[in-house]
Short mmCIF file of C-alpha atoms in Angstrom, two decimals:
data_model
loop_
_atom_site.label_atom_id
_atom_site.label_comp_id
_atom_site.label_asym_id
_atom_site.label_seq_id
_atom_site.Cartn_x
_atom_site.Cartn_y
_atom_site.Cartn_z
CA LEU K 21 112.82 86.37 98.03
CA ALA K 22 111.32 89.48 99.57
CA GLN K 23 113.22 91.64 97.32
CA ARG K 24 112.03 89.80 94.07
CA GLN K 25 108.46 89.72 95.23
CA ALA K 26 108.39 93.46 96.08
CA ARG K 27 109.86 94.16 92.69
CA VAL K 28 107.11 91.92 91.00
CA LEU K 29 104.43 93.93 92.97
CA MET K 30 105.78 97.44 91.94
CA GLU K 31 106.17 96.24 88.25
CA SER K 32 102.78 94.60 88.11
CA PRO K 33 99.92 96.68 89.74
CA PRO K 34 96.66 95.03 90.25
CA PRO K 35 94.79 94.70 86.72
CA THR K 36 91.74 96.52 86.06
CA ILE K 37 88.76 94.25 85.55
CA ALA K 38 86.10 95.31 82.79
CA GLY K 39 82.51 94.70 82.53
CA ALA K 40 79.93 93.98 85.31
CA ALA K 41 82.80 92.59 87.53
CA GLY K 42 84.69 95.79 87.22
CA ARG K 43 81.60 97.70 88.13
CA LEU K 44 81.09 95.60 91.11
CA ALA K 45 84.52 96.13 92.27
CA THR K 46 84.29 99.81 91.89
CA ALA K 47 80.99 99.86 94.00
CA LEU K 48 82.56 97.64 96.69
CA ALA K 49 85.65 99.73 96.90
CA ALA K 50 83.62 103.08 97.04
CA GLY K 51 81.29 101.30 99.62
CA LEU K 52 84.20 100.24 101.71
CA ALA K 53 85.61 103.73 101.87
CA LEU K 54 82.12 105.36 102.71
CA TYR K 55 81.59 102.67 105.48
CA ALA K 56 84.91 103.60 107.08
CA LEU K 57 83.79 107.36 107.02
CA TYR K 58 80.35 106.25 108.45
CA TRP K 59 81.98 104.40 111.23
CA VAL K 60 83.64 107.79 112.45
CA VAL K 61 80.24 109.57 113.05
CA ALA K 62 78.10 106.45 114.06
CA VAL K 63 78.14 103.84 116.79
CA VAL K 64 79.28 100.59 115.36
CA GLN K 65 80.05 97.50 117.59
CA PRO K 66 84.02 97.04 117.07
CA GLN K 67 83.82 93.27 116.25
CA GLY K 68 81.02 93.56 113.94
CA TYR K 69 82.72 96.40 112.35
CA ARG K 70 85.96 94.53 111.80
CA LEU K 71 84.02 91.51 110.39
CA ARG K 72 82.23 93.65 107.88
CA PHE K 73 85.54 95.44 107.01
CA LEU K 74 87.27 92.16 106.38
CA LEU K 75 84.41 90.91 104.51
CA GLY K 76 84.41 93.79 102.00
CA CYS K 77 88.37 93.60 101.59
CA LEU K 78 88.32 89.83 100.95
CA VAL K 79 85.56 89.91 98.38
CA LEU K 80 87.25 93.02 96.71
CA THR K 81 90.78 91.16 96.80
CA PHE K 82 89.52 87.98 95.10
CA ILE K 83 87.89 90.04 92.46
CA VAL K 84 90.71 92.50 91.71
CA TYR K 85 93.86 90.50 92.41
CA PRO K 86 94.41 87.28 90.14
CA PHE K 87 95.71 84.09 91.36
CA ARG K 88 99.02 84.85 89.49
CA ARG K 89 100.63 88.09 88.51
CA GLY K 90 100.38 88.50 84.70
CA PRO K 91 98.61 90.28 81.75
CA ALA K 92 95.41 92.14 82.68
CA ARG K 93 92.38 89.87 82.78
CA THR K 94 89.02 90.77 81.45
CA ARG K 95 86.89 88.51 83.61
CA VAL K 96 87.07 86.95 87.08
CA PRO K 97 87.68 83.18 87.02
CA VAL K 98 85.12 80.86 88.59
CA VAL K 99 87.50 79.84 91.26
CA ASP K 100 87.76 83.46 92.54
CA TRP K 101 83.91 83.87 92.64
CA VAL K 102 84.03 80.62 94.72
CA PHE K 103 86.62 82.10 97.06
CA ALA K 104 84.53 85.37 97.45
CA LEU K 105 81.45 83.39 98.20
CA VAL K 106 83.20 81.26 100.99
CA ALA K 107 84.58 84.45 102.44
CA ILE K 108 80.91 85.93 102.55
CA ALA K 109 79.66 82.68 104.34
CA ALA K 110 82.51 82.67 106.74
CA ILE K 111 81.84 86.09 107.83
CA VAL K 112 78.10 86.32 107.71
CA TRP K 113 77.91 83.35 109.69
CA PRO K 114 79.12 85.08 112.83
CA LEU K 115 77.27 88.16 111.96
CA ALA K 116 74.03 86.31 111.80
CA ASP K 117 74.27 84.84 115.15
CA PHE K 118 76.57 87.23 116.79
CA ASN K 119 75.32 87.17 120.37
CA GLU K 120 75.69 83.41 120.56
CA PHE K 121 78.90 83.18 118.39
CA ILE K 122 81.27 85.20 120.72
CA TYR K 123 80.45 82.91 123.65
CA ARG K 124 81.34 79.82 121.71
CA ALA K 125 85.14 80.63 121.46
CA THR K 126 86.04 77.93 123.91
CA GLU K 127 83.75 75.18 122.44
CA PRO K 128 83.17 75.99 118.67
CA THR K 129 80.69 73.88 116.62
CA VAL K 130 81.48 71.97 113.55
CA THR K 131 80.05 74.78 111.59
CA ASP K 132 82.46 77.23 113.42
CA LEU K 133 85.51 74.90 112.83
CA VAL K 134 84.76 74.56 109.13
CA LEU K 135 84.03 78.21 108.27
CA GLY K 136 86.89 79.47 110.64
CA SER K 137 89.56 77.19 108.98
CA ALA K 138 88.25 78.31 105.59
CA LEU K 139 88.53 82.02 106.51
CA ILE K 140 92.16 81.42 107.87
CA ALA K 141 93.10 79.93 104.44
CA LEU K 142 91.34 82.77 102.81
CA VAL K 143 93.18 85.40 104.61
CA LEU K 144 96.59 83.78 103.88
CA GLU K 145 95.67 83.68 100.22
CA ALA K 146 94.43 87.09 100.01
CA THR K 147 97.79 88.21 101.68
CA ARG K 148 99.80 86.22 99.17
CA ARG K 149 97.98 87.69 96.24
CA THR K 150 98.57 91.42 97.43
CA SER K 151 101.86 91.29 99.29
CA GLY K 152 103.72 88.16 98.32
CA ALA K 153 104.24 84.63 99.91
CA VAL K 154 106.76 85.71 102.79
CA LEU K 155 104.17 86.65 105.38
CA PRO K 156 101.68 83.64 104.79
CA ILE K 157 104.58 81.21 104.91
CA THR K 158 105.61 82.86 108.25
CA ALA K 159 102.02 82.58 109.49
CA LEU K 160 101.91 78.96 108.53
CA GLY K 161 104.85 78.27 110.32
CA PHE K 162 103.36 79.64 113.60
CA LEU K 163 100.09 77.57 113.04
CA ALA K 164 102.45 74.52 112.53
CA TYR K 165 104.22 75.50 115.75
CA ALA K 166 100.88 75.62 117.71
CA TRP K 167 99.86 72.19 116.21
CA VAL K 168 103.11 70.12 116.63
CA GLY K 169 104.35 71.77 119.91
CA PRO K 170 104.45 68.35 121.81
CA PHE K 171 106.62 66.67 119.35
CA LEU K 172 109.42 69.28 119.65
CA ASP K 173 110.34 67.67 123.06
CA LEU K 174 111.26 64.43 121.19
CA VAL K 175 113.80 66.06 118.89
CA GLY K 176 115.66 67.91 121.61
CA LEU K 177 113.74 71.26 121.45
CA SER K 178 112.28 71.28 124.89
CA ILE K 179 112.93 74.92 125.35
CA VAL K 180 110.26 75.81 122.88
CA ALA K 181 108.05 72.63 123.08
CA HIS K 182 104.48 73.01 124.52
CA ARG K 183 101.39 70.83 125.11
CA GLY K 184 99.86 71.59 121.74
CA TYR K 185 96.73 73.21 120.72
CA GLY K 186 93.96 71.54 118.75
CA LEU K 187 91.82 72.84 115.79
CA ASP K 188 89.10 73.97 118.10
CA ARG K 189 91.43 76.17 120.33
CA ILE K 190 93.25 77.43 117.11
CA VAL K 191 89.94 78.51 115.39
CA GLY K 192 88.42 79.65 118.50
CA THR K 193 91.17 82.05 119.20
CA LEU K 194 91.81 83.25 115.62
CA TYR K 195 88.29 83.26 114.30
CA MET K 196 85.96 83.91 117.27
CA THR K 197 87.79 86.33 119.45
CA LEU K 198 89.59 89.72 119.02
CA GLU K 199 92.88 88.08 119.70
CA GLY K 200 93.57 86.66 116.30
CA ILE K 201 92.61 87.71 112.78
CA PHE K 202 90.27 90.52 114.09
CA GLY K 203 92.86 91.73 116.66
CA VAL K 204 94.75 95.02 117.01
CA PRO K 205 96.42 94.93 113.53
CA LEU K 206 93.30 94.58 111.63
CA ASP K 207 91.57 97.13 114.00
CA VAL K 208 94.33 99.58 112.90
CA ALA K 209 93.73 98.81 109.15
CA SER K 210 90.01 99.32 109.60
CA THR K 211 90.19 102.77 111.38
CA TYR K 212 93.53 104.58 110.97
CA ILE K 213 94.78 103.36 107.75
CA ILE K 214 91.59 103.35 105.73
CA LEU K 215 90.75 106.89 106.82
CA PHE K 216 94.15 108.10 105.89
CA THR K 217 94.18 106.26 102.56
CA VAL K 218 90.81 107.85 101.67
CA PHE K 219 92.26 111.17 102.71
CA GLY K 220 95.14 110.73 100.44
CA ALA K 221 92.96 109.58 97.55
CA VAL K 222 90.75 112.61 97.74
CA LEU K 223 93.82 114.87 97.82
CA GLU K 224 95.29 113.05 94.82
CA HIS K 225 92.05 113.27 92.77
CA SER K 226 91.65 117.03 93.63
CA GLY K 227 95.27 117.71 92.07
CA ALA K 228 97.25 118.09 95.29
CA SER K 229 99.95 115.65 94.17
CA ARG K 230 100.49 117.62 90.93
CA PHE K 231 100.55 120.83 92.85
CA LEU K 232 103.10 119.68 95.42
CA LEU K 233 105.32 118.47 92.59
CA ASP K 234 105.05 121.92 90.83
CA TRP K 235 105.49 123.77 94.15
CA SER K 236 108.80 121.94 94.88
CA ARG K 237 110.17 122.57 91.45
CA ALA K 238 109.26 126.09 91.67
CA ALA K 239 110.92 126.20 95.12
CA PHE K 240 114.31 124.84 94.04
CA GLY K 241 114.07 123.92 90.20
CA ARG K 242 114.70 127.60 89.09
CA SER K 243 118.04 127.74 90.99
CA GLN K 244 121.13 127.94 89.03
CA SER K 245 122.80 125.31 91.03
CA GLY K 246 123.54 122.02 89.59
CA ALA K 247 121.88 120.31 92.55
CA ALA K 248 118.60 122.20 92.10
CA ALA K 249 116.82 119.33 90.23
CA GLY K 250 117.72 116.79 93.02
CA ARG K 251 116.75 119.18 95.75
CA ALA K 252 113.36 119.65 94.16
CA VAL K 253 112.86 115.84 93.83
CA ALA K 254 113.78 115.52 97.59
CA LEU K 255 111.52 118.27 98.59
CA ALA K 256 108.57 116.76 96.46
CA GLY K 257 109.26 113.51 97.92
CA GLY K 258 108.61 114.80 101.58
CA LEU K 259 105.68 116.74 100.63
CA LEU K 260 103.90 113.94 98.54
CA GLY K 261 104.71 111.62 101.42
CA THR K 262 102.60 113.80 103.63
CA VAL K 263 99.72 112.72 101.45
CA SER K 264 100.34 109.25 100.33
CA GLY K 265 102.10 107.54 103.27
CA SER K 266 103.48 105.01 100.69
CA GLY K 267 107.14 104.96 99.57
CA VAL K 268 106.30 102.96 96.43
CA ALA K 269 103.54 105.33 95.33
CA THR K 270 105.30 108.46 96.03
CA THR K 271 108.39 107.01 93.99
CA VAL K 272 106.22 106.36 91.09
CA MET K 273 104.70 109.67 91.14
CA LEU K 274 108.07 111.39 91.53
CA GLY K 275 109.51 109.37 88.65
CA SER K 276 106.83 110.04 86.19
CA VAL K 277 107.34 113.83 86.44
CA SER K 278 110.93 114.35 87.67
CA TRP K 279 112.91 111.78 85.75
CA PRO K 280 113.34 114.05 82.59
CA MET K 281 114.45 117.02 84.66
CA LEU K 282 117.18 114.89 86.50
CA ARG K 283 118.48 113.71 83.27
CA ARG K 284 118.49 117.15 81.68
CA ALA K 285 120.64 118.14 84.76
CA GLY K 286 123.24 115.54 83.98
CA TYR K 287 122.59 113.00 86.55
CA PRO K 288 123.57 109.33 85.42
CA SER K 289 120.63 107.07 85.31
CA ASP K 290 121.64 104.99 88.31
CA THR K 291 122.15 108.14 90.42
CA ALA K 292 118.78 109.64 89.22
CA GLY K 293 117.06 106.32 90.12
CA ALA K 294 118.73 106.60 93.58
CA VAL K 295 117.77 110.06 94.18
CA LEU K 296 113.93 109.25 93.21
CA SER K 297 113.85 106.07 95.43
CA ALA K 298 115.61 107.83 98.45
CA ALA K 299 113.11 110.66 98.23
CA GLY K 300 110.15 108.61 97.65
CA ILE K 301 110.66 105.87 100.40
CA GLY K 302 110.94 108.67 103.05
CA ALA K 303 107.08 108.88 102.72
CA ILE K 304 106.81 106.31 105.37
CA LEU K 305 108.42 108.93 107.84
CA ALA K 306 106.55 112.06 106.75
CA PRO K 307 103.76 113.25 109.02
CA PRO K 308 100.71 113.24 109.09
CA THR K 309 99.89 110.11 107.01
CA MET K 310 103.24 108.00 107.34
CA GLY K 311 103.27 104.13 106.94
CA ALA K 312 101.01 101.62 108.61
CA ALA K 313 103.48 100.92 111.27
CA ALA K 314 102.95 104.48 112.82
CA PHE K 315 99.36 103.66 113.49
CA ILE K 316 100.16 100.30 114.97
CA ILE K 317 102.68 101.98 117.34
CA ALA K 318 99.96 104.27 118.51
CA GLU K 319 97.48 101.45 119.24
CA PHE K 320 100.06 99.07 120.90
CA LEU K 321 101.65 101.66 122.96
CA LYS K 322 98.39 103.22 124.01
CA ILE K 323 99.43 106.72 123.10
CA SER K 324 97.67 109.34 121.06
CA TYR K 325 98.62 109.45 117.31
CA LEU K 326 99.53 113.16 117.89
CA GLN K 327 102.35 112.02 119.94
CA VAL K 328 103.47 109.56 117.35
CA LEU K 329 103.48 112.52 114.83
CA LEU K 330 105.48 114.65 117.00
CA MET K 331 108.02 111.82 117.56
CA ALA K 332 108.19 111.35 113.70
CA ILE K 333 109.07 115.05 112.97
CA VAL K 334 112.79 114.64 114.02
CA PRO K 335 113.67 111.46 112.26
CA ALA K 336 111.84 112.58 109.15
CA LEU K 337 113.77 115.93 109.18
CA LEU K 338 116.99 114.15 109.81
CA TYR K 339 116.23 111.72 106.92
CA TYR K 340 115.60 114.19 104.26
CA LEU K 341 118.50 116.38 105.64
CA SER K 342 120.61 113.48 104.86
CA VAL K 343 119.05 113.05 101.36
CA PHE K 344 119.71 116.78 100.66
CA LEU K 345 123.30 116.52 101.78
CA MET K 346 123.82 113.37 99.53
CA ILE K 347 122.37 115.22 96.59
CA GLU K 348 124.73 118.13 97.14
CA ALA K 349 127.67 115.93 97.33
CA ASP K 350 126.76 113.82 94.30
CA SER K 351 126.01 116.90 92.30
CA ARG K 352 129.43 118.41 92.94
CA ARG K 353 131.19 115.02 92.22
CA LEU K 354 129.23 114.54 88.98
CA GLY K 355 129.36 118.15 87.88
CA THR K 356 125.61 118.35 87.16
CA LYS K 357 124.01 121.58 85.65
CA PRO K 358 120.87 123.38 86.00
CA ALA K 359 117.97 121.72 84.29
CA GLU K 360 116.52 123.50 81.34
CA VAL K 361 112.92 123.24 81.92
CA ALA K 362 109.99 125.76 82.00
CA ILE K 363 109.15 126.28 85.60
CA ALA K 364 106.65 128.75 87.04
CA THR K 365 107.60 131.09 89.82
CA LEU K 366 106.93 130.02 93.39
CA SER K 367 104.33 132.91 94.02
CA ASP K 368 102.43 131.84 90.88
CA VAL K 369 102.24 128.17 91.86
CA THR K 370 101.23 128.93 95.36
CA ARG K 371 98.62 131.37 94.33
CA ARG K 372 96.99 128.84 91.90
CA GLY K 373 96.78 125.94 94.56
CA GLY K 374 98.15 126.91 97.89
CA TRP K 375 94.83 125.89 99.41
CA HIS K 376 95.92 122.24 98.90
CA PHE K 377 97.96 122.93 102.12
CA LEU K 378 94.87 123.52 104.17
CA PRO K 379 93.73 119.89 104.80
CA LEU K 380 97.21 118.87 105.82
CA ILE K 381 97.36 121.74 108.37
CA ALA K 382 93.87 121.09 109.49
CA ILE K 383 94.85 117.54 110.71
CA GLY K 384 97.71 119.02 112.89
CA VAL K 385 95.48 121.69 114.31
CA LEU K 386 92.58 119.37 115.07
CA LEU K 387 94.87 116.98 116.75
CA ALA K 388 96.58 119.83 118.84
CA ALA K 389 92.98 120.84 119.82
CA GLY K 390 92.28 117.49 121.45
CA VAL K 391 90.07 115.99 118.48
CA SER K 392 90.57 112.29 118.09
CA THR K 393 92.66 111.04 115.09
CA PHE K 394 89.43 109.55 113.36
CA ARG K 395 87.67 112.72 113.57
CA ALA K 396 90.52 114.92 112.57
CA VAL K 397 91.15 112.90 109.41
CA PHE K 398 87.43 112.90 108.73
CA TRP K 399 86.91 116.61 108.77
CA ALA K 400 90.18 117.10 106.87
CA THR K 401 88.87 114.82 104.21
CA LEU K 402 85.71 116.81 104.08
CA LEU K 403 87.78 120.26 104.01
CA ALA K 404 89.76 118.85 101.04
CA ILE K 405 86.48 117.86 99.27
CA GLY K 406 85.19 121.49 99.86
CA VAL K 407 88.36 123.37 98.88
CA SER K 408 88.68 121.38 95.81
CA PHE K 409 85.84 123.60 94.29
CA LEU K 410 88.01 126.70 94.54
CA ARG K 411 89.01 125.82 90.97
CA ARG K 412 86.85 124.19 88.20
CA ASP K 413 89.57 121.91 86.96
CA THR K 414 90.19 120.37 90.49
CA ALA K 415 86.67 120.37 91.75
CA LEU K 416 85.57 116.90 93.12
CA TRP K 417 82.14 116.59 91.48
CA PRO K 418 80.25 113.24 91.94
CA ARG K 419 82.02 111.24 89.27
CA ARG K 420 85.57 112.30 90.35
CA LEU K 421 84.73 111.87 93.96
CA PHE K 422 83.54 108.51 93.40
CA ALA K 423 86.86 107.68 91.69
CA ALA K 424 88.79 109.01 94.70
CA LEU K 425 86.51 106.85 96.96
CA ASP K 426 87.19 103.87 94.79
CA ALA K 427 91.07 104.55 94.96
CA GLY K 428 90.85 104.92 98.74
CA GLY K 429 89.10 101.60 98.97
CA ARG K 430 91.29 99.48 96.79
CA GLY K 431 94.34 101.21 98.43
CA VAL K 432 93.69 99.49 101.75
CA LEU K 433 93.36 96.07 100.47
CA PRO K 434 97.17 95.00 100.79
CA VAL K 435 97.32 96.46 104.24
CA ALA K 436 94.03 94.73 105.27
CA ALA K 437 95.31 91.37 104.29
CA THR K 438 98.68 91.81 105.78
CA THR K 439 97.22 93.07 109.14
CA ALA K 440 94.80 90.07 109.16
CA THR K 441 97.63 87.75 108.68
CA ALA K 442 99.59 89.56 111.23
CA GLY K 443 96.97 88.70 113.62
CA ILE K 444 97.61 85.01 113.17
#
């Protein structure tokens, strides 16, 4: 089931909404990204920040993601607008009465119970739309366990039975404290993950991804070895992973450019696909961005993100070393040949866009200097915007910068919904 849902998600990206709804979605996504950047340099109460962050994510999710995956839609159904309005009501309610709200967790009012129950349902639905049904079903199982605990003793499951928790206790914990929906997982999504998502989107829109692909092809693609094309793809996967942190996104970017080169080199389609997916999925191990789990590791273990980065270097190197070795072995076994494609020299590619490496280097330098992870990625993002103006065709003028912020805001939606459900 998980494999089938993952395949559906990869093959059917979220549709683009046209008209006024599309413009609203773009404004909300860019605003979400800007709010995360503002949080780095301002003083924002943690619970209030998480409430507003989840509000933006839920409203945007119900506008962008349809109830069922299918053809792109041109308008947002009424039911999705209703979901968005209920999400606004459920989160504006605690924001409007925040000082009293946080002290009612043990004795929630009827309004708290209704809106809290609605928010739990909306979070599960948002997760189903963005990431599939597996996690929401799991969360529903835990909610059922909290409810039916006393009855388990009657069926011989006394080892896991408990006294049971009523709706007031469940809603009070999940909705009104920092121990449920607004707990550590959502905190990680609203701080670490969205900042790195925006950072990656800025690099992508400034042409960094294309440069890293070209640089990898120049480094290995000109070799006369039959494995040269595969090596270039593996190196590109590692370099792109430092920007995206997403295995799926990296694989898609690799495939769109490198597939013809692999086929010309003589790789069978199944082997070429294996090379692309193996090189791309390693993005979740490639510092400094990595996958969402890296940030959760840092938060739960109470260690600095720099320590996680240093720990990740060895497994990342070992992973890509194994990919390189498998490519060498398969190339010899299959008798591949050098790909006949026009590739610039490494010095030319580096001279045209070597400055794309600067923001990635800056994160490591700032972290080593003792700067917090949030400020390190914030300044690296500003550096990426600044150096983009070194070339006219990569400059992030307002329109392109707004598109990058839009992409950064939308990119965090699946993670935000997933981490909110993980809090349950």
